[in-house]
PDB file of C-alpha atoms in Angstrom:
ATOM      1  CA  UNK A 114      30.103  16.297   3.452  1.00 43.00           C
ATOM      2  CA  UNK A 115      29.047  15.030   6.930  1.00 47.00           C
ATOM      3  CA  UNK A 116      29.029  11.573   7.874  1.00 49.00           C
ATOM      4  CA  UNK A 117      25.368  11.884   9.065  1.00 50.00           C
ATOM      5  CA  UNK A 118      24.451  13.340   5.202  1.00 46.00           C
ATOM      6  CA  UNK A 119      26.755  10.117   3.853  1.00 45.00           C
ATOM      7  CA  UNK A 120      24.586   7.779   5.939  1.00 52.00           C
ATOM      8  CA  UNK A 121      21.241   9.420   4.704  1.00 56.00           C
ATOM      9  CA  UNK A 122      20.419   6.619   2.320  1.00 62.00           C
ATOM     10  CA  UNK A 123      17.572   6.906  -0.200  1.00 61.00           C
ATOM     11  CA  UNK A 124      15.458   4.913  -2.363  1.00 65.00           C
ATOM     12  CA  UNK A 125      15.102   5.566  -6.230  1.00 64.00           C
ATOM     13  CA  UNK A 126      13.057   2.929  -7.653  1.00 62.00           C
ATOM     14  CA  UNK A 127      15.846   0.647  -8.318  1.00 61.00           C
ATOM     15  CA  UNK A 128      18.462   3.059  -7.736  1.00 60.00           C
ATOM     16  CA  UNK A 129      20.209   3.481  -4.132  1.00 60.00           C
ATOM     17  CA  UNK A 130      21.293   7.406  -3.446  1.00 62.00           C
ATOM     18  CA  UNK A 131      23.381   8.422  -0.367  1.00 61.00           C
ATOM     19  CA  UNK A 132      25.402  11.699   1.113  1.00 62.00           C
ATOM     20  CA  UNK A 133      25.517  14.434  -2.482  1.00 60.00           C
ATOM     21  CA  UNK A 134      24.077  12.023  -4.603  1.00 52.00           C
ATOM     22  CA  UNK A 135      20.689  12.379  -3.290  1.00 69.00           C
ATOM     23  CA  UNK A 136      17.736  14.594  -5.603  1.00 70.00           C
ATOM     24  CA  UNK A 137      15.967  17.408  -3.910  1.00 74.00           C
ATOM     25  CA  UNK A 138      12.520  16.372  -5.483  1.00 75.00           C
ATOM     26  CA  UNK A 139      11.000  12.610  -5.857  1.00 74.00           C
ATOM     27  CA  UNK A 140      10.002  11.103  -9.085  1.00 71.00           C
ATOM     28  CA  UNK A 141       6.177  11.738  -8.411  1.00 70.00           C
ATOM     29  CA  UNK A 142       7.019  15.693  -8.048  1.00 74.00           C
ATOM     30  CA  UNK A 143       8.966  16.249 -11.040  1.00 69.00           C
ATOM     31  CA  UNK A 144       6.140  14.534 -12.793  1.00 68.00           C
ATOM     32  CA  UNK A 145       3.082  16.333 -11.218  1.00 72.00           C
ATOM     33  CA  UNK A 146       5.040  20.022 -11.522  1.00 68.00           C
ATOM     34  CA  UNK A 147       2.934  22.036 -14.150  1.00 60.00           C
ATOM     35  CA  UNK A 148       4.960  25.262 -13.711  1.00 60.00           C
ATOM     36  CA  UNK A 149       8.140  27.117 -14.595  1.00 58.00           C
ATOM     37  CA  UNK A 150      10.412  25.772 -17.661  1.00 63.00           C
ATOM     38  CA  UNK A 151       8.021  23.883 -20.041  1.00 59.00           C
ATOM     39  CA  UNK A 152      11.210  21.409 -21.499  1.00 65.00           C
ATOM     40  CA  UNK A 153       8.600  18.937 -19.407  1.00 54.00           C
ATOM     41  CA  UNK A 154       6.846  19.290 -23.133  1.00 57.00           C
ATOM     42  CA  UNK A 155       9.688  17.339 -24.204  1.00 63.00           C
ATOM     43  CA  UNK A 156      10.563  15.470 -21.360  1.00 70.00           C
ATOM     44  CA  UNK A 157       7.281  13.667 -20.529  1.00 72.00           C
ATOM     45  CA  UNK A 158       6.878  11.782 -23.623  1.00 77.00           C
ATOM     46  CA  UNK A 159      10.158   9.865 -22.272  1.00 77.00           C
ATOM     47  CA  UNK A 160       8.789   9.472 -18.784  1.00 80.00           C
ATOM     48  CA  UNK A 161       6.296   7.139 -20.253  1.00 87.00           C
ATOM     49  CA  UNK A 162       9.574   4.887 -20.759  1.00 87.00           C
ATOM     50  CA  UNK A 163       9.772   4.865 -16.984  1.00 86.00           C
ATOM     51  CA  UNK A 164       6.462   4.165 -16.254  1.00 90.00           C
ATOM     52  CA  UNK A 165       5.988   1.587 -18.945  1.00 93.00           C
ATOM     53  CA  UNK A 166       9.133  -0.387 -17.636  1.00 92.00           C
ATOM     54  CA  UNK A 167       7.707  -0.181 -13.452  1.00 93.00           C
ATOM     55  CA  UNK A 168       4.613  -1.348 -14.630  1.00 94.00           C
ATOM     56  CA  UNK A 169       6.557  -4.623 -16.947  1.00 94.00           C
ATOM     57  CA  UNK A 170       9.010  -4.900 -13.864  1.00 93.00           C
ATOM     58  CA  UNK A 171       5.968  -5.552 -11.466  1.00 94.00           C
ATOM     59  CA  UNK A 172       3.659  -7.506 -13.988  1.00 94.00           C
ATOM     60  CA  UNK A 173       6.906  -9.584 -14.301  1.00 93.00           C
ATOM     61  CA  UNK A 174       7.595 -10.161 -10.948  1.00 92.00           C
ATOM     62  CA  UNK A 175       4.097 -10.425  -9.267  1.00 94.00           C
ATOM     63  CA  UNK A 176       2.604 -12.584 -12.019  1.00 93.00           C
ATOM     64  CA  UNK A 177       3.067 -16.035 -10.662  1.00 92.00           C
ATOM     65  CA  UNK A 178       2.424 -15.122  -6.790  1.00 94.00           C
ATOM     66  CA  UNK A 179      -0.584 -16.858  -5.950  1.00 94.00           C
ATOM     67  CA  UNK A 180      -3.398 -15.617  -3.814  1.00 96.00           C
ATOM     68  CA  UNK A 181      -2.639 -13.194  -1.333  1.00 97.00           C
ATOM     69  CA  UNK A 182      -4.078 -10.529   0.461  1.00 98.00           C
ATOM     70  CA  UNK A 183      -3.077  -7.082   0.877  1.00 98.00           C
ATOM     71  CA  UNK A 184      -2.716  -5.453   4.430  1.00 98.00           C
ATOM     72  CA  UNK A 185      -3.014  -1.370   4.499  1.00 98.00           C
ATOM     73  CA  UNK A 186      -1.612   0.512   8.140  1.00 97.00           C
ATOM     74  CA  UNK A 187       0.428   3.120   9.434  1.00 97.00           C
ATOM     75  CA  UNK A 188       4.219   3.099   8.659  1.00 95.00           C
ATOM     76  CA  UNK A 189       4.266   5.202  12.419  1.00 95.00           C
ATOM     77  CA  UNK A 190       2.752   2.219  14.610  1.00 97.00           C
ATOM     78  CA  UNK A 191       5.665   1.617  17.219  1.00 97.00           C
ATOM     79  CA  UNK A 192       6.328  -2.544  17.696  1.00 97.00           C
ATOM     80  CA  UNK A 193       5.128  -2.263  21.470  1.00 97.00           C
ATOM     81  CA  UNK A 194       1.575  -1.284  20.394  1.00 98.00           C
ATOM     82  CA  UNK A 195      -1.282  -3.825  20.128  1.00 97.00           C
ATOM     83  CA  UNK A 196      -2.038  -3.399  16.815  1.00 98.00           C
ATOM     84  CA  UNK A 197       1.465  -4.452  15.274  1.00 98.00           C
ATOM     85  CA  UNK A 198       1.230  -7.985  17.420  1.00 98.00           C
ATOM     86  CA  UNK A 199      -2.925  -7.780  15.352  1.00 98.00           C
ATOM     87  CA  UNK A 200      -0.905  -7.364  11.969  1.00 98.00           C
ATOM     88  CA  UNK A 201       1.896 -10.252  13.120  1.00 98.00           C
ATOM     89  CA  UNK A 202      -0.838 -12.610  13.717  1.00 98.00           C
ATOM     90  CA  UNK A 203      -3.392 -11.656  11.057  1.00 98.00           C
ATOM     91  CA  UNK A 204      -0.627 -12.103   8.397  1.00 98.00           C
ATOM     92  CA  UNK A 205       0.047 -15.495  10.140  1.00 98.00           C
ATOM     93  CA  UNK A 206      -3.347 -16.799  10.145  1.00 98.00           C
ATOM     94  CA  UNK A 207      -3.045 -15.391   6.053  1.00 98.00           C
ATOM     95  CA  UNK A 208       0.045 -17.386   5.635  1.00 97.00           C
ATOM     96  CA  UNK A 209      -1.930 -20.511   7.497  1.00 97.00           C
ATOM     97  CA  UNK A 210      -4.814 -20.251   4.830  1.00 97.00           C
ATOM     98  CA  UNK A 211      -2.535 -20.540   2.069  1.00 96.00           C
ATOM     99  CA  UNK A 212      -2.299 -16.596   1.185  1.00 97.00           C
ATOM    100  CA  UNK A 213       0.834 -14.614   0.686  1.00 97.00           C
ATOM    101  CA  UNK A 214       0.886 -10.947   2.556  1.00 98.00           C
ATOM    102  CA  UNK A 215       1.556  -7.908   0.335  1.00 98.00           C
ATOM    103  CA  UNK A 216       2.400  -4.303   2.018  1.00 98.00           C
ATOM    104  CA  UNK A 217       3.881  -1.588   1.717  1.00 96.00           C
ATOM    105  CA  UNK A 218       7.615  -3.254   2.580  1.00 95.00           C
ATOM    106  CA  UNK A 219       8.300  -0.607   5.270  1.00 94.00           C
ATOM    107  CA  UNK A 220       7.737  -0.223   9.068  1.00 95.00           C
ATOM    108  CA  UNK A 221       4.902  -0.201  11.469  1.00 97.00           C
ATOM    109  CA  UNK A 222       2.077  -1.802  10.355  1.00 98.00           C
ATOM    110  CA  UNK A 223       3.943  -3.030   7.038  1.00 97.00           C
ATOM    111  CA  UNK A 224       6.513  -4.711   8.925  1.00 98.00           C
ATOM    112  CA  UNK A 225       4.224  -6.446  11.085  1.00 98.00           C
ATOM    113  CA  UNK A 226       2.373  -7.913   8.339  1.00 98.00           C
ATOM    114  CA  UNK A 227       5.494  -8.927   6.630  1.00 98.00           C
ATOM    115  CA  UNK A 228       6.845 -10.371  10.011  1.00 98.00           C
ATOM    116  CA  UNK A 229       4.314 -12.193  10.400  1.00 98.00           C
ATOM    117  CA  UNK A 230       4.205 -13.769   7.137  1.00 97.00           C
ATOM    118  CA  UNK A 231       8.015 -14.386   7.020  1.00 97.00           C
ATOM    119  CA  UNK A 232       7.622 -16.125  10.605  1.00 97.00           C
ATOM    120  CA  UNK A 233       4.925 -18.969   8.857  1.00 97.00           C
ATOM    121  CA  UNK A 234       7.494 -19.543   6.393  1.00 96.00           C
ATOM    122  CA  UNK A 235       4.792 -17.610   3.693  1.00 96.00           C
ATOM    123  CA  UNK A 236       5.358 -15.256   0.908  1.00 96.00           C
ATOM    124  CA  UNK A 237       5.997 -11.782   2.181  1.00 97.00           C
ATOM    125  CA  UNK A 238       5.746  -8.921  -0.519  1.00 97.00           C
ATOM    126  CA  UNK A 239       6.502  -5.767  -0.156  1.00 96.00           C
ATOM    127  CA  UNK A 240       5.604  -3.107  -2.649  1.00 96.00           C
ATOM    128  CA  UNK A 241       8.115  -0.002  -1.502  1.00 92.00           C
ATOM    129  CA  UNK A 242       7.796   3.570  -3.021  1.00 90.00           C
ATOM    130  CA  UNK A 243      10.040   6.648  -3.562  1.00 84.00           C
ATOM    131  CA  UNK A 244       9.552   9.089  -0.777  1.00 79.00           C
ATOM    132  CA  UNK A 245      12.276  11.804   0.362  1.00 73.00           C
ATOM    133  CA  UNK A 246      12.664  10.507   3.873  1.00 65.00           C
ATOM    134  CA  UNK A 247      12.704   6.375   4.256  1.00 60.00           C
ATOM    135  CA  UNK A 248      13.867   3.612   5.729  1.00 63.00           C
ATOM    136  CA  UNK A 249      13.816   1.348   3.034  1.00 78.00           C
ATOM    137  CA  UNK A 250      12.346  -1.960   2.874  1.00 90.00           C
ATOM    138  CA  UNK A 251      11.900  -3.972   6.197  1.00 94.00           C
ATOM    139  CA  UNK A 252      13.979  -6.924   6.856  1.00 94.00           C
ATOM    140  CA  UNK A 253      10.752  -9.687   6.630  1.00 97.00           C
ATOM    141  CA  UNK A 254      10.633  -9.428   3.129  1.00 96.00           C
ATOM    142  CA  UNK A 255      11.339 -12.010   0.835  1.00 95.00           C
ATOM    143  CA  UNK A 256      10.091 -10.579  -2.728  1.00 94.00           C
ATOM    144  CA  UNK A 257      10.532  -6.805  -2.608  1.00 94.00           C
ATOM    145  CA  UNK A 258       9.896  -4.138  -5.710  1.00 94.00           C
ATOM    146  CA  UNK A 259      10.327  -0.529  -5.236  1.00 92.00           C
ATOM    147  CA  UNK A 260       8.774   2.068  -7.438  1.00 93.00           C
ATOM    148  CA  UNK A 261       9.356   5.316  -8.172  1.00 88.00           C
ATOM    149  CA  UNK A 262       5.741   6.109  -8.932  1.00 91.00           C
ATOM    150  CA  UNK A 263       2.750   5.878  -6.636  1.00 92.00           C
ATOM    151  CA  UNK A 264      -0.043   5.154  -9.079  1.00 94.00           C
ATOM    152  CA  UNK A 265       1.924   2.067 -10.461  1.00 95.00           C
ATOM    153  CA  UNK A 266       2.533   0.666  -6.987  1.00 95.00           C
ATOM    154  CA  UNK A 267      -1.280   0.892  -6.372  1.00 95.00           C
ATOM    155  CA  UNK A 268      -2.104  -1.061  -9.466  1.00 95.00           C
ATOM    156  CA  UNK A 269       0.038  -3.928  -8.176  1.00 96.00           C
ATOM    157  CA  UNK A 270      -1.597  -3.625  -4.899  1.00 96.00           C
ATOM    158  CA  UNK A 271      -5.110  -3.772  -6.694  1.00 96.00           C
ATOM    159  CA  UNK A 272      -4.236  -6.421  -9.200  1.00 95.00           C
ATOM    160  CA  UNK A 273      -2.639  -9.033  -7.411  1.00 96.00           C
ATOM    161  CA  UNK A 274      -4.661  -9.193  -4.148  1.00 96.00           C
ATOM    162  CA  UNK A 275      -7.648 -10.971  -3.307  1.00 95.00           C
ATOM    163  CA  UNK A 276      -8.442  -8.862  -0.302  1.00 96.00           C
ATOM    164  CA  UNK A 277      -7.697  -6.133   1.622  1.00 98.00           C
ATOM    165  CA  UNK A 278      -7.258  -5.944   5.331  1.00 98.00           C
ATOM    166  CA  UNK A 279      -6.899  -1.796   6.316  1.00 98.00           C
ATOM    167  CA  UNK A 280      -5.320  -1.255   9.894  1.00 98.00           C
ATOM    168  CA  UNK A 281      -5.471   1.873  11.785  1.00 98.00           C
ATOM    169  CA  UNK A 282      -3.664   4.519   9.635  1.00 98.00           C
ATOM    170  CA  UNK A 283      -3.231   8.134   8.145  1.00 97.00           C
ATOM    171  CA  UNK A 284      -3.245   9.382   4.935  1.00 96.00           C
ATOM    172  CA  UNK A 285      -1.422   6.554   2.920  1.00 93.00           C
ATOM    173  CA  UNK A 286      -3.875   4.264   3.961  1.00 97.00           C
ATOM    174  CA  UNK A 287      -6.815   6.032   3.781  1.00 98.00           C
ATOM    175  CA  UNK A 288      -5.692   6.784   0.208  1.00 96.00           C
ATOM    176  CA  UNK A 289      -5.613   3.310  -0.601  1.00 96.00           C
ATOM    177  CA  UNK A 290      -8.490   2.379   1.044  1.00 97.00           C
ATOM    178  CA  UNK A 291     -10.288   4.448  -0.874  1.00 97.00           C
ATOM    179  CA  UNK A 292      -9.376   4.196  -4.140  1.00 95.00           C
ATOM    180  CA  UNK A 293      -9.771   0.906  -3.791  1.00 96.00           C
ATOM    181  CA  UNK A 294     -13.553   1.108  -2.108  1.00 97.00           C
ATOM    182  CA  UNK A 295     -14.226   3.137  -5.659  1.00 96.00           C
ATOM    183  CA  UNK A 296     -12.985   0.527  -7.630  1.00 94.00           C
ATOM    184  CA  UNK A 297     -15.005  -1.827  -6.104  1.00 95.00           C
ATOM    185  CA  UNK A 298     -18.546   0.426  -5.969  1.00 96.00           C
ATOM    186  CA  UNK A 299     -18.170   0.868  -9.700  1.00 94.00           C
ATOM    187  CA  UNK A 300     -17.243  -2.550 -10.296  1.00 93.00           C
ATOM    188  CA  UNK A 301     -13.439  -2.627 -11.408  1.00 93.00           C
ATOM    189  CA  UNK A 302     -12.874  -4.849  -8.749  1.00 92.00           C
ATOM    190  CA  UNK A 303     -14.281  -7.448  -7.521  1.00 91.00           C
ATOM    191  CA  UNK A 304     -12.935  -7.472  -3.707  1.00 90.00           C
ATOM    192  CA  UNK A 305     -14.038  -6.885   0.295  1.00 91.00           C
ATOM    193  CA  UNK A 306     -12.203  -4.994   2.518  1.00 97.00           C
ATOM    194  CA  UNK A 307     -11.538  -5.752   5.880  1.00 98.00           C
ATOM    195  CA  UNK A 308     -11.378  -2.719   8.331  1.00 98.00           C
ATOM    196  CA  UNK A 309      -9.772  -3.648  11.369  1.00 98.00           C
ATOM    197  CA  UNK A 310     -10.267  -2.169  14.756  1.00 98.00           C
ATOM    198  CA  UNK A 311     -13.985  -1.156  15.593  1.00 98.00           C
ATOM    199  CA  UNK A 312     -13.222   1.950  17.475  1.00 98.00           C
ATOM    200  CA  UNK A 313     -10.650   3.481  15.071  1.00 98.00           C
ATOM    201  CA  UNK A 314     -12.864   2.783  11.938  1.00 98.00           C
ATOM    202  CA  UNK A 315     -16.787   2.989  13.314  1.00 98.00           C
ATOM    203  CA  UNK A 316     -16.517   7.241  13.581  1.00 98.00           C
ATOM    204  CA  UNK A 317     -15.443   7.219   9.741  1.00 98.00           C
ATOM    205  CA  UNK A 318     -18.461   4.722   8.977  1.00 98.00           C
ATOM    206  CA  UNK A 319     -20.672   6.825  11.018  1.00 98.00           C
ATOM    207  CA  UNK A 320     -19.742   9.951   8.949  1.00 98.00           C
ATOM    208  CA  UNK A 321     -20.459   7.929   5.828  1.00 98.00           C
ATOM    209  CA  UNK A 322     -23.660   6.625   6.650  1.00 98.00           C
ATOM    210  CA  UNK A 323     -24.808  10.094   8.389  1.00 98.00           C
ATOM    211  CA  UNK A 324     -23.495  12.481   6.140  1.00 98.00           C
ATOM    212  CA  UNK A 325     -22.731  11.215   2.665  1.00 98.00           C
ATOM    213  CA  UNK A 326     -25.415   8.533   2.239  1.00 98.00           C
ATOM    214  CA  UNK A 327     -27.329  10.851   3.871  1.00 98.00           C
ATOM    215  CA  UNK A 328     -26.412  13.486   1.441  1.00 98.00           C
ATOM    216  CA  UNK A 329     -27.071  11.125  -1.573  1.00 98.00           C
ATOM    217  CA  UNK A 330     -23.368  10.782  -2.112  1.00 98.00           C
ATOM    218  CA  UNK A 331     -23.108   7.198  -1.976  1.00 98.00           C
ATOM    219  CA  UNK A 332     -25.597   4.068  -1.940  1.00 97.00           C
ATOM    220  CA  UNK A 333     -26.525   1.804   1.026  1.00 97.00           C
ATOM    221  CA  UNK A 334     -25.094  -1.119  -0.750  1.00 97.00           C
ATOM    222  CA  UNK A 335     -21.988   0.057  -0.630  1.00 97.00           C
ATOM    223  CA  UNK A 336     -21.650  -0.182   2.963  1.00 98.00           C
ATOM    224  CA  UNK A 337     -21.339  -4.107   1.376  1.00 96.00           C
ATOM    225  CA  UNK A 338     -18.328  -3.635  -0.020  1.00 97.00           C
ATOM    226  CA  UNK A 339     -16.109  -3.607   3.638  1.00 97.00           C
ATOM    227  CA  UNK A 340     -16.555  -5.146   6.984  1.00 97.00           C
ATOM    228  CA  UNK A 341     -15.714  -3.695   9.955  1.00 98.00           C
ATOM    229  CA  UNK A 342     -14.178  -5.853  13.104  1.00 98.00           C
ATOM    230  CA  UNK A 343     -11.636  -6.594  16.055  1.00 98.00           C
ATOM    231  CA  UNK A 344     -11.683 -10.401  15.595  1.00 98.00           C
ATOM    232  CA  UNK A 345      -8.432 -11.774  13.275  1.00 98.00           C
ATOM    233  CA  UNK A 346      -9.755 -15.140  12.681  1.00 97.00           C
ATOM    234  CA  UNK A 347     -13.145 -13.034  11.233  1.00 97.00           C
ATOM    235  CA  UNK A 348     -11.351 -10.872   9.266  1.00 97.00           C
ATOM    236  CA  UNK A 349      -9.546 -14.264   8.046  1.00 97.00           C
ATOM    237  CA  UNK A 350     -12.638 -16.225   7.287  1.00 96.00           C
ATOM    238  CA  UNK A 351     -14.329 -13.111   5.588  1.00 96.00           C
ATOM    239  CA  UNK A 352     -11.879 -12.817   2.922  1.00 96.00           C
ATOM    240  CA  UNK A 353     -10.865 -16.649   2.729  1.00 93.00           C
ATOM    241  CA  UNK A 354     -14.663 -17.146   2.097  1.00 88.00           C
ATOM    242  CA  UNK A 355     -14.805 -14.599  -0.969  1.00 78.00           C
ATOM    243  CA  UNK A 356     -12.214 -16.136  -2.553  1.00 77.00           C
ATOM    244  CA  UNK A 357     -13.511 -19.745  -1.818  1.00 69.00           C
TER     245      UNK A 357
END
């Protein structure tokens, strides 16, 4: 075995894997594969063992955290662009109002937030996730819980915020974004969401409001449910103010 396969280091839920000891397929894939052998008949009925304990494991841990605010963005944002210094000081001016910063716990945009937040001396979660190339969790995290699955880590994400703040981003974040926005338009949840940075987020709003409400997708009133702007201390007083 090479020394650059024995430094290839990978998350597994709780489990570390490095060099042979690391699987071919994630958690998430062996669950979601319908074809081929069908012992998953017999093996899924145990997976719910899995689940059940990620979801106690995070209930556990995230229960007494306080308010806090979730903060969505690309794990590919470099820490010489403009936005991470935006996520740095947003999660700040969080940590400032008395909310703790949850992300994803890895880099970019997540470990501006979490900089930020670990900088004010503020609680700095990061909710990490099983893929089959990572870096692990960033170093500005002080409560950290990885998961193997990704709808489990999006519950936490959903329960224990108050608000969401959604950075520039691909499809991770748009994923969360919205399943999140349909929570909240059929009332599961009762939060805003903050998208940050005018020109990266009006185009998508403009395709909303031209096409789908225009289609009779979706309702005018649920252009409510986020607010779009490239001012931190008003994406700050918008969600401090719901939960006021």
């Amino acid at each position: 075995m090479s020394a650059e396969s024995r430094r290839h280091r990978h998350r597994q839920g709780p489990v570390l894997r490095a060099g042979d000891m690391v699987l071919p397929t994630t958690t998430d894939q062996r669950l979601l594969a319908s074809r081929g052998d069908v012992a998953w008949v017999h093996e899924d009925p145990w997976r719910v063992m899995r689940i059940q304990s990620e979801f106690v494991e995070g209930f556990g841990e995230l229960a007494e955290l306080g308010p806090a605010v979730s903060i969505f963005g690309s794990a590919r944002t470099p820490p010489d662009d403009p936005i991470y210094a935006t996520a740095e000081e947003l999660a700040r001016k969080f940590v400032q109002a008395r909310f703790g910063v949850i992300t994803g716990g890895g880099p970019g945009v997540m470990e501006a937030a979490n900089k930020g937040a670990y900088e004010a001396d503020g609680v700095s979660v990061g909710l990490g996730i099983e893929l089959p190339f990572e870096t692990g969790m960033n170093e500005y995290v002080t409560l950290g819980i990885n998961f193997r699955y990704f709808f489990v880590r999006k519950m936490m994400f959903m329960k224990y915020s108050q608000g969401f703040v959604v950075m520039p981003g691909g499809f991770g974040t748009l994923d969360e974004m919205f399943e999140g926005l349909t929570l909240a338009q059929t009332g599961k949840l009762d939060h805003r969401f903050v998208l940050f940075g005018s020109d990266y987020w009006t185009p998508l709003v403009d395709w909303l409001r031209d096409s789908v409400l225009e289609a009779g997708n979706i309702s005018a009133k649920d252009f409510d449910l986020f607010h779009v702007t490239d001012d931190i201390d008003d994406a700050v007083r918008v969600l401090v103010a719901d939960n006021s």
